[in-house]
Amino acid sequence: MALIRRATHAGSWYSDSGSELNKQLEGWLGAADLSHGPARAIIAPHAGYSYCGACAGFAYRQISPVVVRKIFILGPSHYVRLPGCALSSASIYRTPLYDLQIDQQVRRELEETGQFEWMDLNTDEEEHSIEMQLPFIAKVMEAFNDSVTIIPILVGSLTPEREALYGRLLAPYLADPQTLFVISSDFCHWGQRFRYTYYDRSCGPIHRSIQNLDKMGMDIIETLNPTMFTDYLKKYGNTICGRHPIGVLLQAIHSLKGNTNGQKMNLKFLKYAQSSQCNNMNDSSVSYASASLVLE
């Protein structure tokens, strides 16, 4: 009997009405330009859609549904301490649009490496970082819903060495033009409730300081240098919740360098937004950014 992961955040973080959700997704995708595709990997936010749906649309607009057949979704673990990465034990992920099927063969291949744990259904359904990508995936891939599979991976608090290990394991999949990687990440979580109040007063208002800090990180991610990204995080402590999934992607790209038939990998950030503008130390905000990786 197939184990089904329910769309537990539908009706709160996003609409549980298929028709309403479809209309919203069409609006966000339609408002975004196709400027850096076809994507081999994207970075997309995972907050409630009222906050980040428009921003996420820019990442998903870069996908070529005609090409993509397998989609890896790497999301950070918010609620469970995890020293490594975990695979979903479910076979089906439900969305208000239609069900998405887990790729059983790839899951077996990853399990056989001995480097992946299993997340139980409760952990899976509590976590939002993977689920918030699913309606966008379902919408973009709707014309090919019978031929696309997903591989959800929950990413824990990895050391740089572990990021490199998982990057090497996933690199062969990233090399496949029919495979897409979705990296689920919000950017700076600023405010006393997040225990992070870094403020460079030379930037002017707090929200400008936050934007400058995020931009610094985004510029480093665009260089595709995992060591520089790790050093940036150590120096500033920016509360990028998907920093480990991003680190795994950068390490996978690093493993592939010199193995792409002379093609260059190019990652570009396309959209940036903040949930609100912080002007005093009692304010708080979360930042969102969308990016696309292409082979040139």
mmCIF file of C-alpha atoms in Angstrom, residues 53-267:
data_model
loop_
_atom_site.group_PDB
_atom_site.id
_atom_site.type_symbol
_atom_site.label_atom_id
_atom_site.label_comp_id
_atom_site.label_asym_id
_atom_site.label_seq_id
_atom_site.Cartn_x
_atom_site.Cartn_y
_atom_site.Cartn_z
ATOM 1 C CA GLY A 53 4.907 33.435 -4.111
ATOM 2 C CA ALA A 54 5.781 36.289 -6.467
ATOM 3 C CA CYS A 55 9.497 35.897 -5.765
ATOM 4 C CA ALA A 56 9.395 32.090 -6.209
ATOM 5 C CA GLY A 57 7.712 32.568 -9.588
ATOM 6 C CA PHE A 58 10.975 33.957 -10.996
ATOM 7 C CA ALA A 59 12.872 30.751 -10.179
ATOM 8 C CA TYR A 60 10.174 28.407 -11.499
ATOM 9 C CA ARG A 61 9.750 30.436 -14.700
ATOM 10 C CA GLN A 62 13.248 29.293 -15.768
ATOM 11 C CA ILE A 63 12.322 25.575 -15.885
ATOM 12 C CA SER A 64 11.826 23.806 -19.220
ATOM 13 C CA PRO A 65 9.082 21.231 -18.517
ATOM 14 C CA VAL A 66 9.666 19.562 -21.891
ATOM 15 C CA VAL A 67 13.133 18.468 -20.735
ATOM 16 C CA VAL A 68 12.793 17.756 -17.005
ATOM 17 C CA ARG A 69 11.835 14.251 -15.843
ATOM 18 C CA LYS A 70 13.387 13.965 -12.357
ATOM 19 C CA ILE A 71 13.274 16.685 -9.706
ATOM 20 C CA PHE A 72 15.421 16.593 -6.567
ATOM 21 C CA ILE A 73 14.070 18.833 -3.795
ATOM 22 C CA LEU A 74 16.586 19.681 -1.069
ATOM 23 C CA GLY A 75 14.991 21.381 1.922
ATOM 24 C CA PRO A 76 16.474 22.296 5.321
ATOM 25 C CA SER A 77 15.229 20.584 8.456
ATOM 26 C CA HIS A 78 13.546 23.157 10.724
ATOM 27 C CA TYR A 79 12.242 20.942 13.527
ATOM 28 C CA VAL A 80 14.387 17.793 13.736
ATOM 29 C CA ARG A 81 18.099 17.688 14.540
ATOM 30 C CA LEU A 82 19.729 15.858 11.683
ATOM 31 C CA PRO A 83 23.520 15.488 11.213
ATOM 32 C CA GLY A 84 23.090 14.132 7.675
ATOM 33 C CA CYS A 85 20.402 13.924 4.990
ATOM 34 C CA ALA A 86 17.157 11.943 5.080
ATOM 35 C CA LEU A 87 14.939 10.413 2.412
ATOM 36 C CA SER A 88 11.156 10.390 2.504
ATOM 37 C CA SER A 89 9.496 7.074 3.354
ATOM 38 C CA ALA A 90 6.357 8.139 1.438
ATOM 39 C CA SER A 91 5.614 7.055 -2.138
ATOM 40 C CA ILE A 92 3.260 9.901 -3.030
ATOM 41 C CA TYR A 93 3.286 13.607 -2.178
ATOM 42 C CA ARG A 94 -0.165 15.154 -2.343
ATOM 43 C CA THR A 95 -0.835 18.690 -3.637
ATOM 44 C CA PRO A 96 -4.158 20.493 -4.227
ATOM 45 C CA LEU A 97 -3.416 20.233 -7.982
ATOM 46 C CA TYR A 98 -2.460 16.546 -8.313
ATOM 47 C CA ASP A 99 -0.264 13.898 -6.673
ATOM 48 C CA LEU A 100 3.490 13.779 -7.270
ATOM 49 C CA GLN A 101 5.243 10.396 -7.415
ATOM 50 C CA ILE A 102 8.513 9.605 -5.617
ATOM 51 C CA ASP A 103 11.238 8.154 -7.860
ATOM 52 C CA GLN A 104 11.667 4.685 -6.363
ATOM 53 C CA GLN A 105 14.787 3.774 -8.348
ATOM 54 C CA VAL A 106 16.744 6.889 -7.416
ATOM 55 C CA ARG A 107 15.659 6.531 -3.791
ATOM 56 C CA ARG A 108 17.042 2.960 -3.789
ATOM 57 C CA GLU A 109 20.295 4.154 -5.340
ATOM 58 C CA LEU A 110 20.711 6.824 -2.657
ATOM 59 C CA GLU A 111 19.777 4.388 0.118
ATOM 60 C CA GLU A 112 22.448 1.969 -1.110
ATOM 61 C CA THR A 113 25.170 4.581 -0.538
ATOM 62 C CA GLY A 114 24.592 4.118 3.211
ATOM 63 C CA GLN A 115 24.761 7.882 3.732
ATOM 64 C CA PHE A 116 21.039 8.654 4.012
ATOM 65 C CA GLU A 117 18.641 8.275 6.923
ATOM 66 C CA TRP A 118 14.865 7.924 6.653
ATOM 67 C CA MET A 119 12.410 10.554 7.826
ATOM 68 C CA ASP A 120 9.166 9.193 9.198
ATOM 69 C CA LEU A 121 5.833 10.480 7.949
ATOM 70 C CA ASN A 122 5.242 12.729 10.983
ATOM 71 C CA THR A 123 8.563 14.522 10.464
ATOM 72 C CA ASP A 124 7.847 14.759 6.738
ATOM 73 C CA GLU A 125 4.380 16.246 7.227
ATOM 74 C CA GLU A 126 5.506 18.715 9.906
ATOM 75 C CA GLU A 127 8.308 20.127 7.720
ATOM 76 C CA HIS A 128 7.350 22.880 5.271
ATOM 77 C CA SER A 129 10.592 23.471 3.349
ATOM 78 C CA ILE A 130 9.949 20.708 0.800
ATOM 79 C CA GLU A 131 6.154 21.000 0.700
ATOM 80 C CA MET A 132 6.187 24.681 -0.266
ATOM 81 C CA GLN A 133 7.963 23.769 -3.518
ATOM 82 C CA LEU A 134 5.440 21.110 -4.544
ATOM 83 C CA PRO A 135 2.538 23.233 -5.899
ATOM 84 C CA PHE A 136 4.959 25.218 -8.073
ATOM 85 C CA ILE A 137 6.490 21.959 -9.357
ATOM 86 C CA ALA A 138 3.049 20.508 -10.023
ATOM 87 C CA LYS A 139 1.978 23.643 -11.902
ATOM 88 C CA VAL A 140 5.117 23.939 -14.053
ATOM 89 C CA MET A 141 5.097 20.211 -14.879
ATOM 90 C CA GLU A 142 1.307 19.820 -15.355
ATOM 91 C CA ALA A 143 1.576 18.896 -19.065
ATOM 92 C CA PHE A 144 4.024 16.102 -18.140
ATOM 93 C CA ASN A 145 2.572 14.974 -14.832
ATOM 94 C CA ASP A 146 2.601 11.301 -15.871
ATOM 95 C CA SER A 147 6.311 11.294 -16.680
ATOM 96 C CA VAL A 148 7.894 13.337 -13.875
ATOM 97 C CA THR A 149 9.113 11.979 -10.516
ATOM 98 C CA ILE A 150 10.465 13.733 -7.444
ATOM 99 C CA ILE A 151 13.222 12.911 -4.940
ATOM 100 C CA PRO A 152 12.671 14.866 -1.689
ATOM 101 C CA ILE A 153 15.746 15.106 0.565
ATOM 102 C CA LEU A 154 15.667 16.657 4.041
ATOM 103 C CA VAL A 155 19.039 18.275 4.742
ATOM 104 C CA GLY A 156 20.332 18.554 8.284
ATOM 105 C CA SER A 157 23.029 20.708 9.918
ATOM 106 C CA LEU A 158 25.949 19.488 7.841
ATOM 107 C CA THR A 159 29.626 20.158 8.361
ATOM 108 C CA PRO A 160 31.473 21.445 5.263
ATOM 109 C CA GLU A 161 32.910 17.940 4.898
ATOM 110 C CA ARG A 162 29.436 16.393 4.880
ATOM 111 C CA GLU A 163 28.230 18.993 2.368
ATOM 112 C CA ALA A 164 31.118 17.927 0.121
ATOM 113 C CA LEU A 165 30.219 14.236 0.588
ATOM 114 C CA TYR A 166 26.579 14.745 -0.405
ATOM 115 C CA GLY A 167 27.659 17.031 -3.232
ATOM 116 C CA ARG A 168 29.800 14.220 -4.671
ATOM 117 C CA LEU A 169 26.953 11.708 -4.298
ATOM 118 C CA LEU A 170 24.446 13.970 -6.081
ATOM 119 C CA ALA A 171 26.785 15.342 -8.783
ATOM 120 C CA PRO A 172 26.094 12.512 -11.296
ATOM 121 C CA TYR A 173 22.373 13.333 -11.142
ATOM 122 C CA LEU A 174 23.024 17.053 -11.617
ATOM 123 C CA ALA A 175 24.994 16.134 -14.761
ATOM 124 C CA ASP A 176 21.835 14.651 -16.316
ATOM 125 C CA PRO A 177 20.035 17.277 -18.466
ATOM 126 C CA GLN A 178 16.673 15.649 -17.609
ATOM 127 C CA THR A 179 17.229 16.248 -13.887
ATOM 128 C CA LEU A 180 16.393 19.461 -12.031
ATOM 129 C CA PHE A 181 17.539 20.404 -8.532
ATOM 130 C CA VAL A 182 15.247 22.592 -6.416
ATOM 131 C CA ILE A 183 17.046 24.155 -3.451
ATOM 132 C CA SER A 184 14.563 25.383 -0.847
ATOM 133 C CA SER A 185 15.837 28.375 1.113
ATOM 134 C CA ASP A 186 14.757 31.647 2.619
ATOM 135 C CA PHE A 187 17.471 34.223 3.275
ATOM 136 C CA CYS A 188 18.101 36.497 6.278
ATOM 137 C CA HIS A 189 15.766 36.018 9.265
ATOM 138 C CA TRP A 190 16.275 39.307 11.081
ATOM 139 C CA GLY A 191 14.975 40.449 14.454
ATOM 140 C CA GLN A 192 15.023 39.631 18.134
ATOM 141 C CA ARG A 193 12.618 36.730 17.650
ATOM 142 C CA PHE A 194 15.216 35.136 15.347
ATOM 143 C CA ARG A 195 18.083 36.085 17.698
ATOM 144 C CA TYR A 196 19.826 37.846 14.856
ATOM 145 C CA THR A 197 20.156 41.630 14.747
ATOM 146 C CA TYR A 198 23.315 42.314 12.730
ATOM 147 C CA TYR A 199 23.205 45.963 11.632
ATOM 148 C CA ASP A 200 25.778 47.817 9.548
ATOM 149 C CA ARG A 201 24.785 51.448 10.232
ATOM 150 C CA SER A 202 26.789 52.688 7.235
ATOM 151 C CA CYS A 203 24.045 51.200 5.023
ATOM 152 C CA GLY A 204 21.365 53.527 6.388
ATOM 153 C CA PRO A 205 18.053 51.917 7.494
ATOM 154 C CA ILE A 206 18.122 48.385 8.923
ATOM 155 C CA HIS A 207 16.359 46.907 5.881
ATOM 156 C CA ARG A 208 19.160 48.265 3.650
ATOM 157 C CA SER A 209 21.760 46.621 5.902
ATOM 158 C CA ILE A 210 19.867 43.320 5.608
ATOM 159 C CA GLN A 211 19.659 43.658 1.830
ATOM 160 C CA ASN A 212 23.380 44.441 1.634
ATOM 161 C CA LEU A 213 24.194 41.384 3.770
ATOM 162 C CA ASP A 214 22.001 39.116 1.635
ATOM 163 C CA LYS A 215 23.428 40.586 -1.581
ATOM 164 C CA MET A 216 26.932 39.804 -0.351
ATOM 165 C CA GLY A 217 25.910 36.175 0.179
ATOM 166 C CA MET A 218 24.099 35.990 -3.165
ATOM 167 C CA ASP A 219 27.157 37.361 -4.991
ATOM 168 C CA ILE A 220 29.314 34.680 -3.351
ATOM 169 C CA ILE A 221 26.833 31.928 -4.264
ATOM 170 C CA GLU A 222 26.999 33.155 -7.871
ATOM 171 C CA THR A 223 30.776 32.513 -7.868
ATOM 172 C CA LEU A 224 29.927 28.801 -7.220
ATOM 173 C CA ASN A 225 32.701 28.650 -4.615
ATOM 174 C CA PRO A 226 31.568 26.544 -1.623
ATOM 175 C CA THR A 227 34.534 27.541 0.571
ATOM 176 C CA MET A 228 33.848 31.257 0.113
ATOM 177 C CA PHE A 229 30.195 30.689 1.046
ATOM 178 C CA THR A 230 31.184 28.790 4.214
ATOM 179 C CA ASP A 231 33.605 31.594 5.150
ATOM 180 C CA TYR A 232 30.884 34.223 4.591
ATOM 181 C CA LEU A 233 28.480 32.350 6.878
ATOM 182 C CA LYS A 234 31.166 32.026 9.581
ATOM 183 C CA LYS A 235 31.977 35.728 9.398
ATOM 184 C CA TYR A 236 28.457 37.189 9.403
ATOM 185 C CA GLY A 237 26.267 34.359 10.759
ATOM 186 C CA ASN A 238 23.561 35.258 8.244
ATOM 187 C CA THR A 239 20.463 33.227 9.119
ATOM 188 C CA ILE A 240 19.981 31.684 5.657
ATOM 189 C CA CYS A 241 17.896 28.642 6.621
ATOM 190 C CA GLY A 242 18.759 26.706 3.438
ATOM 191 C CA ARG A 243 22.491 27.309 3.754
ATOM 192 C CA HIS A 244 23.243 23.576 3.924
ATOM 193 C CA PRO A 245 21.162 22.636 0.841
ATOM 194 C CA ILE A 246 22.868 25.545 -0.970
ATOM 195 C CA GLY A 247 26.229 24.222 0.243
ATOM 196 C CA VAL A 248 25.416 20.746 -1.112
ATOM 197 C CA LEU A 249 24.490 22.234 -4.502
ATOM 198 C CA LEU A 250 27.736 24.242 -4.635
ATOM 199 C CA GLN A 251 29.716 21.113 -3.778
ATOM 200 C CA ALA A 252 27.896 19.093 -6.468
ATOM 201 C CA ILE A 253 28.756 21.812 -9.008
ATOM 202 C CA HIS A 254 32.359 21.794 -7.766
ATOM 203 C CA SER A 255 32.495 17.996 -8.294
ATOM 204 C CA LEU A 256 31.203 18.400 -11.850
ATOM 205 C CA LYS A 257 33.675 21.063 -12.941
ATOM 206 C CA GLY A 258 35.738 19.778 -15.846
ATOM 207 C CA ASN A 259 33.081 17.157 -16.558
ATOM 208 C CA THR A 260 30.539 19.236 -18.485
ATOM 209 C CA ASN A 261 31.887 18.890 -22.035
ATOM 210 C CA GLY A 262 33.368 22.363 -21.997
ATOM 211 C CA GLN A 263 30.087 23.981 -20.933
ATOM 212 C CA LYS A 264 30.241 26.538 -18.142
ATOM 213 C CA MET A 265 27.823 26.594 -15.240
ATOM 214 C CA ASN A 266 26.310 29.983 -14.517
ATOM 215 C CA LEU A 267 24.129 30.747 -11.485
#
